Amino acid sequence: MKAFAKLFVLILLVVFSVNLLANPKVEMAILLDTSGSMEGLIEQAKSQLWQIVNELAISKRDGQPIDLYIALYEYGKDSIPESEGYIRMIVPLSQDLDKISEELFVLKTNGGNEYCGRVIQSAVNSLQWSEDNNDLKLIFIAGNEPFTQGKIKYKDACQKAIENGIIVNTIFCGDFQEGIDTFWKDGADLADGKYMNIDHNMQLVQIDAPQDEELFQLSQALNDTYIAYGIEGEMYKERQEEQDSNALSMGGGTYAARTMSKSSAQYKNTQWDMVDAEEEGAVNLQEIPEDQLPEEMKNMSLKERKAYVEEKAAERKRIQEKITQISAEREKYITQERAKLNEKSLDSVIIDAIHEQAAKKNYKFE
């Protein structure tokens, strides 16, 4: 009996130690209406993803940096089977930010039967949410049809969410009062969330800054520090470059925001990049088969391989520090210019809500 008690205490100590070592989490599910009238919403999501990431990247709880997880859903598209409620989980809660970006850029709109209750229920039940009540767990749902559509009652879905510590924020794409009249505000109120509205068809102004050209050069230099390994390493590296191109297609501001994200701790690529994998202890250089190494490393000794990875890691750190410095200068300039426009867009309302709700759980933005 004493041995069992000692074992039980040991298990508790291990669990407690693991919890102490783990970074606090911010988990955010973005639920986008992709029915026929929502092209503008998708465009805003594509152009503003990195700005949202950048805001979260600087958050801490009790002095600890956070780990960011994002999930992506679409709902309201007739090409998704009715039996599935016209909803689709595109990406589960993930730290793979390039995957989120990639999927946003291939989203298409058509149809629509927008079942808000069902997509919220699916996000609550199907995603692997943190069990730590101190972690920040958020749903943001955006659309423009009555919140009451579908067989799953939004009240039940929202109440189930908050019972599990998941806050539901609603973003009505249209007139503020219309969103209230169609129960978008009620849904947020039920789950301790915030009701907001945006003009999803608003043409956002891209603000060029004096720092943009240098950030472009630094982003390219940063890419050269990534060492693709494994069977799919090159595919992932190509995807990184494709998302750079996608960001650039949205304008210099979006590209600059993505560059800043790539310099943050939230941009992790341990599944394909040897520098990140080595830093996280996710790979053993000695165990990687030669045919899964990049060409320039195949003829290296183990000592040379380690030195090469360390060299790229040091180079990346220098570039990231420079990006952080220049991005801070750019942000001051952009903040002043943006204030003149008084825009209310998807990123601004999401960031405002996150600030309010994170503060209640002792998250700070530094």
PDB file of N, CA and C in Angstrom, residues 109-144:
ATOM      1  N   THR A 109     -16.036  30.408 -52.949  1.00  0.00           N
ATOM      2  CA  THR A 109     -17.386  30.591 -52.402  1.00  0.00           C
ATOM      3  C   THR A 109     -18.426  30.101 -53.399  1.00  0.00           C
ATOM      4  N   ASN A 110     -19.528  29.571 -52.850  1.00  0.00           N
ATOM      5  CA  ASN A 110     -20.702  29.279 -53.682  1.00  0.00           C
ATOM      6  C   ASN A 110     -21.861  28.878 -52.782  1.00  0.00           C
ATOM      7  N   GLY A 111     -23.046  29.016 -53.235  1.00  0.00           N
ATOM      8  CA  GLY A 111     -24.206  28.496 -52.546  1.00  0.00           C
ATOM      9  C   GLY A 111     -24.693  29.385 -51.438  1.00  0.00           C
ATOM     10  N   GLY A 112     -25.446  28.878 -50.602  1.00  0.00           N
ATOM     11  CA  GLY A 112     -25.498  28.866 -49.279  1.00  0.00           C
ATOM     12  C   GLY A 112     -26.620  28.607 -48.352  1.00  0.00           C
ATOM     13  N   ASN A 113     -26.365  27.667 -47.487  1.00  0.00           N
ATOM     14  CA  ASN A 113     -27.166  27.420 -46.277  1.00  0.00           C
ATOM     15  C   ASN A 113     -26.209  27.482 -45.094  1.00  0.00           C
ATOM     16  N   GLU A 114     -26.330  28.548 -44.306  1.00  0.00           N
ATOM     17  CA  GLU A 114     -25.332  28.821 -43.270  1.00  0.00           C
ATOM     18  C   GLU A 114     -25.831  28.371 -41.895  1.00  0.00           C
ATOM     19  N   TYR A 115     -25.321  27.224 -41.437  1.00  0.00           N
ATOM     20  CA  TYR A 115     -25.762  26.639 -40.181  1.00  0.00           C
ATOM     21  C   TYR A 115     -24.752  26.980 -39.071  1.00  0.00           C
ATOM     22  N   CYS A 116     -24.939  28.125 -38.456  1.00  0.00           N
ATOM     23  CA  CYS A 116     -23.989  28.594 -37.431  1.00  0.00           C
ATOM     24  C   CYS A 116     -23.927  27.649 -36.233  1.00  0.00           C
ATOM     25  N   GLY A 117     -25.095  27.205 -35.770  1.00  0.00           N
ATOM     26  CA  GLY A 117     -25.120  26.305 -34.624  1.00  0.00           C
ATOM     27  C   GLY A 117     -24.340  25.039 -34.883  1.00  0.00           C
ATOM     28  N   ARG A 118     -24.484  24.504 -36.094  1.00  0.00           N
ATOM     29  CA  ARG A 118     -23.820  23.231 -36.387  1.00  0.00           C
ATOM     30  C   ARG A 118     -22.304  23.393 -36.487  1.00  0.00           C
ATOM     31  N   VAL A 119     -21.835  24.472 -37.106  1.00  0.00           N
ATOM     32  CA  VAL A 119     -20.389  24.621 -37.248  1.00  0.00           C
ATOM     33  C   VAL A 119     -19.736  24.918 -35.897  1.00  0.00           C
ATOM     34  N   ILE A 120     -20.432  25.653 -35.028  1.00  0.00           N
ATOM     35  CA  ILE A 120     -19.901  25.879 -33.673  1.00  0.00           C
ATOM     36  C   ILE A 120     -19.850  24.556 -32.915  1.00  0.00           C
ATOM     37  N   GLN A 121     -20.924  23.778 -33.012  1.00  0.00           N
ATOM     38  CA  GLN A 121     -20.953  22.473 -32.345  1.00  0.00           C
ATOM     39  C   GLN A 121     -19.804  21.589 -32.823  1.00  0.00           C
ATOM     40  N   SER A 122     -19.566  21.590 -34.128  1.00  0.00           N
ATOM     41  CA  SER A 122     -18.485  20.773 -34.672  1.00  0.00           C
ATOM     42  C   SER A 122     -17.125  21.225 -34.146  1.00  0.00           C
ATOM     43  N   ALA A 123     -16.910  22.540 -34.097  1.00  0.00           N
ATOM     44  CA  ALA A 123     -15.636  23.049 -33.591  1.00  0.00           C
ATOM     45  C   ALA A 123     -15.431  22.675 -32.126  1.00  0.00           C
ATOM     46  N   VAL A 124     -16.492  22.746 -31.342  1.00  0.00           N
ATOM     47  CA  VAL A 124     -16.397  22.408 -29.915  1.00  0.00           C
ATOM     48  C   VAL A 124     -16.106  20.922 -29.727  1.00  0.00           C
ATOM     49  N   ASN A 125     -16.826  20.084 -30.479  1.00  0.00           N
ATOM     50  CA  ASN A 125     -16.736  18.641 -30.258  1.00  0.00           C
ATOM     51  C   ASN A 125     -15.570  17.968 -30.979  1.00  0.00           C
ATOM     52  N   SER A 126     -15.153  18.493 -32.130  1.00  0.00           N
ATOM     53  CA  SER A 126     -14.200  17.777 -32.980  1.00  0.00           C
ATOM     54  C   SER A 126     -12.751  18.209 -32.802  1.00  0.00           C
ATOM     55  N   LEU A 127     -12.527  19.431 -32.335  1.00  0.00           N
ATOM     56  CA  LEU A 127     -11.156  19.888 -32.158  1.00  0.00           C
ATOM     57  C   LEU A 127     -10.599  19.417 -30.816  1.00  0.00           C
ATOM     58  N   GLN A 128      -9.297  19.211 -30.789  1.00  0.00           N
ATOM     59  CA  GLN A 128      -8.629  18.737 -29.570  1.00  0.00           C
ATOM     60  C   GLN A 128      -8.215  19.936 -28.720  1.00  0.00           C
ATOM     61  N   TRP A 129      -9.184  20.501 -28.000  1.00  0.00           N
ATOM     62  CA  TRP A 129      -8.929  21.679 -27.181  1.00  0.00           C
ATOM     63  C   TRP A 129      -8.110  21.333 -25.947  1.00  0.00           C
ATOM     64  N   SER A 130      -7.365  22.296 -25.472  1.00  0.00           N
ATOM     65  CA  SER A 130      -6.609  22.137 -24.222  1.00  0.00           C
ATOM     66  C   SER A 130      -7.562  21.863 -23.063  1.00  0.00           C
ATOM     67  N   GLU A 131      -7.107  21.030 -22.134  1.00  0.00           N
ATOM     68  CA  GLU A 131      -7.899  20.750 -20.938  1.00  0.00           C
ATOM     69  C   GLU A 131      -7.535  21.689 -19.786  1.00  0.00           C
ATOM     70  N   ASP A 132      -6.576  22.573 -20.010  1.00  0.00           N
ATOM     71  CA  ASP A 132      -6.152  23.526 -18.977  1.00  0.00           C
ATOM     72  C   ASP A 132      -7.087  24.739 -19.018  1.00  0.00           C
ATOM     73  N   ASN A 133      -7.799  24.975 -17.942  1.00  0.00           N
ATOM     74  CA  ASN A 133      -8.759  26.084 -17.898  1.00  0.00           C
ATOM     75  C   ASN A 133      -8.090  27.452 -17.950  1.00  0.00           C
ATOM     76  N   ASN A 134      -6.780  27.498 -17.715  1.00  0.00           N
ATOM     77  CA  ASN A 134      -6.063  28.773 -17.782  1.00  0.00           C
ATOM     78  C   ASN A 134      -5.693  29.165 -19.210  1.00  0.00           C
ATOM     79  N   ASP A 135      -5.724  28.210 -20.121  1.00  0.00           N
ATOM     80  CA  ASP A 135      -5.410  28.505 -21.515  1.00  0.00           C
ATOM     81  C   ASP A 135      -6.554  29.282 -22.159  1.00  0.00           C
ATOM     82  N   LEU A 136      -6.223  30.088 -23.143  1.00  0.00           N
ATOM     83  CA  LEU A 136      -7.212  30.910 -23.831  1.00  0.00           C
ATOM     84  C   LEU A 136      -7.744  30.153 -25.043  1.00  0.00           C
ATOM     85  N   LYS A 137      -9.047  29.851 -25.020  1.00  0.00           N
ATOM     86  CA  LYS A 137      -9.683  29.057 -26.082  1.00  0.00           C
ATOM     87  C   LYS A 137     -10.801  29.879 -26.713  1.00  0.00           C
ATOM     88  N   LEU A 138     -10.664  30.157 -28.005  1.00  0.00           N
ATOM     89  CA  LEU A 138     -11.543  31.106 -28.678  1.00  0.00           C
ATOM     90  C   LEU A 138     -12.106  30.551 -29.978  1.00  0.00           C
ATOM     91  N   ILE A 139     -13.357  30.887 -30.241  1.00  0.00           N
ATOM     92  CA  ILE A 139     -13.969  30.680 -31.553  1.00  0.00           C
ATOM     93  C   ILE A 139     -14.341  32.041 -32.104  1.00  0.00           C
ATOM     94  N   PHE A 140     -14.006  32.279 -33.370  1.00  0.00           N
ATOM     95  CA  PHE A 140     -14.468  33.456 -34.096  1.00  0.00           C
ATOM     96  C   PHE A 140     -15.273  32.965 -35.291  1.00  0.00           C
ATOM     97  N   ILE A 141     -16.547  33.308 -35.327  1.00  0.00           N
ATOM     98  CA  ILE A 141     -17.402  32.915 -36.436  1.00  0.00           C
ATOM     99  C   ILE A 141     -17.861  34.169 -37.160  1.00  0.00           C
ATOM    100  N   ALA A 142     -17.714  34.167 -38.496  1.00  0.00           N
ATOM    101  CA  ALA A 142     -18.073  35.331 -39.304  1.00  0.00           C
ATOM    102  C   ALA A 142     -19.039  34.915 -40.411  1.00  0.00           C
ATOM    103  N   GLY A 143     -20.065  35.733 -40.637  1.00  0.00           N
ATOM    104  CA  GLY A 143     -21.039  35.453 -41.684  1.00  0.00           C
ATOM    105  C   GLY A 143     -22.084  36.542 -41.769  1.00  0.00           C
ATOM    106  N   ASN A 144     -23.107  36.321 -42.626  1.00  0.00           N
ATOM    107  CA  ASN A 144     -24.084  37.403 -42.815  1.00  0.00           C
ATOM    108  C   ASN A 144     -25.538  36.949 -42.894  1.00  0.00           C
TER     109      ASN A 144
END
